[in-house]
Phi, psi and omega in degrees: 000148221257140174305130189262165188250178155242152177208153191214162167254097203277338182265009196249134185275333199239022170285159191259010174080004189290145167268166179215156167269138185222178191287158171304129179204163202267174184288136175207131174255147181301142182217144162068012200074004178260159187295134183220159176259132169260129208275134206254139159282001173266001164302105173284169185292340177273359173257354185266123186300133175218163165282337184282358172269331177255017186268313191302307191314315189295322178281332180290297187303329191268327154324303187297315168307303178288339177257017160238019165294280177307305183301342169283323174310319193283318191303301180302320173304317182304323194278315191284323179300343181278330168317296200304307186279339173281344157297339189097357191298350195260027196268139199093339189260013164288302191297347180266348178313311185280355179248299184297310202286336188285323187294326173294334170279003174258165177084284174271156187283137187304151188289297168288073175281149158280186180297344193244036189058024176128316176046240182281338184271068166270139186318332192261026187300136182260344171299177181282154181264138193254121181273003177293156177289336189279359181266343186285107184277113173310130153092354185240174184271135191234131166270349180280012184256353190274071180217153184296341175301314200282324177318304184288325173281355176281313185284324182279329166296303171292349167285291171336292169315311173287345179274316173315324180272331155330295179298327189274308177317317161312312191282313194270359185283306177312318182298315193290335182290311191300316182301321192265340158287350175231359171240008182075171177283326182300288206306307174325299169315300180291343179270347182259341159284341175285329182294299174312322191292318178311313177303318175316307178303310173305303170309324167282342189275341169275338180268324182271339177227070177308317185292334186264321182267123164311138165330303192309334194292349190292347185283343175296311177302313197300325178278307183302337170273357169275318158306320163288355185070023160051210185286351189278305188315303191301328184268338158311305198288296186309326145327298186304306186297329167328297181306316198273002186241015172237161191265150175309328182267013144277338198303305176308309165316285211309306187293338199284323172310306182301285195313311183304317174302324177270351170280326181285338195278304172306340191270317208249331187285331166290328182294298184297325157316303164312309185294305181322313190282352185240000194298330199269004182081006174216170185273111187252073198294320211276350180279316171302319195292316178309300197300312193288347172285326178301310176303336190272331186293311167313301194298315181287339162280322167306320178296305202283337179256332189237340189280131179292147165298112180288323186227095176271166193234160171300132179268120193242121185294322209264013173233109189263173184292330182276329159304340186277324196272315189289326173294300183318310179277359173269326171304323187264353162284330199268000191256160175269180195289309160328312190292303184311317179288330186281320182302327191261029180274112180294326176308330187289343196276322190294349176312338178281333173285003174216070173318146170280167183299319184308323187283316203237340188088156189277338158302315186289313164324297171314303184302311173291333176261001157277320180288334178299351199251318187295320203277331198266295191314305187290322169296325159319303179294313176299302204279345187271330179300341202293309192264353162281354176276345168277322200282338180288320196286336172298319199276321183282301217255337177071034173291155179245201181297323167316288191297330178296331190291311191294316183287333181270006183251323181293311179300330177283312172309297176296316157340292175322302163333298201296305194299319197252347170260295176284325167307308183298329186281321184291319184279346174282307173314308175283350181263337187253332188216336175260013177258112192266029155203171179291004184295315185306332174260358165233012164297138203209146179094192185282102167278185174298309191284338161291330182288294188314328175308307199286321178298313180295339173276331167298306185311311183312313174302313187286323182285338186282311179290326165276345159297317170311328176305313183244017181293125164270356171221168179308329179291303179306322190275347163284312177296334156288351162302302186291348153303294178285343159324317185301347167312333194284352177285328159315304174300312181277339175289307178306305188292317176307324170309303193293324193289325188282355182257016188214149178272163204297323192301336183248030189286333169311307187286323172292309176304327181283315210262325151316312178303314169302326173285316171300328165304310172305323179283350186272346195261322186263323185291328198277337178304312190280312175331286175316311174289342179277322172312302199305320182279343184226022175286340188261332183252315191209086177283354182261018171307304206296321185289322166291338165275335170305322181280333166296337175283330179293293169318306171312305170309323175280353169279307190289008174281329179295000187260346189291138171246081188267144180203148181276015172271353179289001191261338199289344175261322191272328196223042186319313191292345181065041159280153196228010176067196166254162177295133165292085184252160162310157189291326188290312175306336180289314185303309188286326180293339161314301195280331157306000000 
């Protein structure tokens, strides 16, 4: 049975000192009348929260996301092609199959290839092409699907699906963050991952049983993805967990580990998925999806049964979850519709990003607004340029799937090295050798090192995207991507710096609100970038990269409004709470035995 702990309102002069029992938990100190946990030496290493507990789960989720990214597109094309062919929209293509179809497939590599690079479905096939819906192989390259009706329908379905998932994600991301402040990090994270898993299950059922489930069910998967908040919620809650169990001066590194894990999944996931899909001697794309489902299930089980909670809440025996729901519905019935809509408005949750001067002070207010602006600009710029990078490289350098895969892997592996290797090394060097005083090792809150890292990473983004615009060869284009990958440090550092300015009881709310802005940027930025590229591709296709570089330059200018100062800590950690040192689990185990 888990040992009990005690808490009291240590900062309340009128408190009677009553002590109540709560669940086993990590170290938290009281602040502003809130309940806190006093760390006990009775807690074993396996009960103490650590980023090293959550990293394997996070890596599993990101590997599953990376390995299914491209196969999911191929599955959508196959399903849409079956519908188009069955609706008779292919009329007239049978007669042209031997001419225009084979001619259109000759020479260049098709964009939507199967896992085996086409395998037995060669684009140069000279035999007759079967245009019956049953001949379409789900998840593979199908030459009979290469006509404009399928491309148009795929583009529209993807557009509508991303809009649904994006808008719902923008609404529910702050809600998940708020829930994590009330119910802890692990359970909301497991719940969000389970909702996302439900959407993945629907997608797999559509692919495995296309004759049973209609294609429109795919919108249910997009809706569930929006409810879950997708990877933005998983990232926000994982970062909140990292904040709970690390000290201020280790927070950049801890959050950088999670960002690095995400980039590693994006880099290694497609490679692992490609190998897995052809490991049985033939192309088996559905095996990739089945494996991804198992990986997500393992991650959820690990969360529920092994990962210690980092932010426990007091256990009140008289109040169950059912009674809390009854109180919630009773309060909702007593409110007018206007009050209900106002309380459900996600914009209401954004107030934490711009606190009043009376509450936080002018310096903290300015720094929060500045860091929020920088983080949103960086995230939106990267998301906006992602699809255009692939289109431009294929157009300018004639890249196929192989070259594009090499580029994506090089960039994402470089981002992983930047956040997991370069970031900790830079912090270590700064604190040990580059500081002439002891201030660097004792500073807390948003400090000068954070600002230096943010500005340096933004400059690397500017250089990298200008390199994209002027690179004359594919090799230099890849080199520009490697340089721009250092910008991942700025995303992690700005996020970590924001958590140093807000009370720990509102970290989930803060990162959820930031996730709302990122979700909006995820919708708007790619739309603007794609429209700009489509309008200028014939005259100056590099213009979109110059525009992105200008956005990064604007973020660099905005950074000069920040004022790093140890006094920032007065609002965020007025009680002097530092969290726990971030040490590996093996070290914790050894310490527990001693």
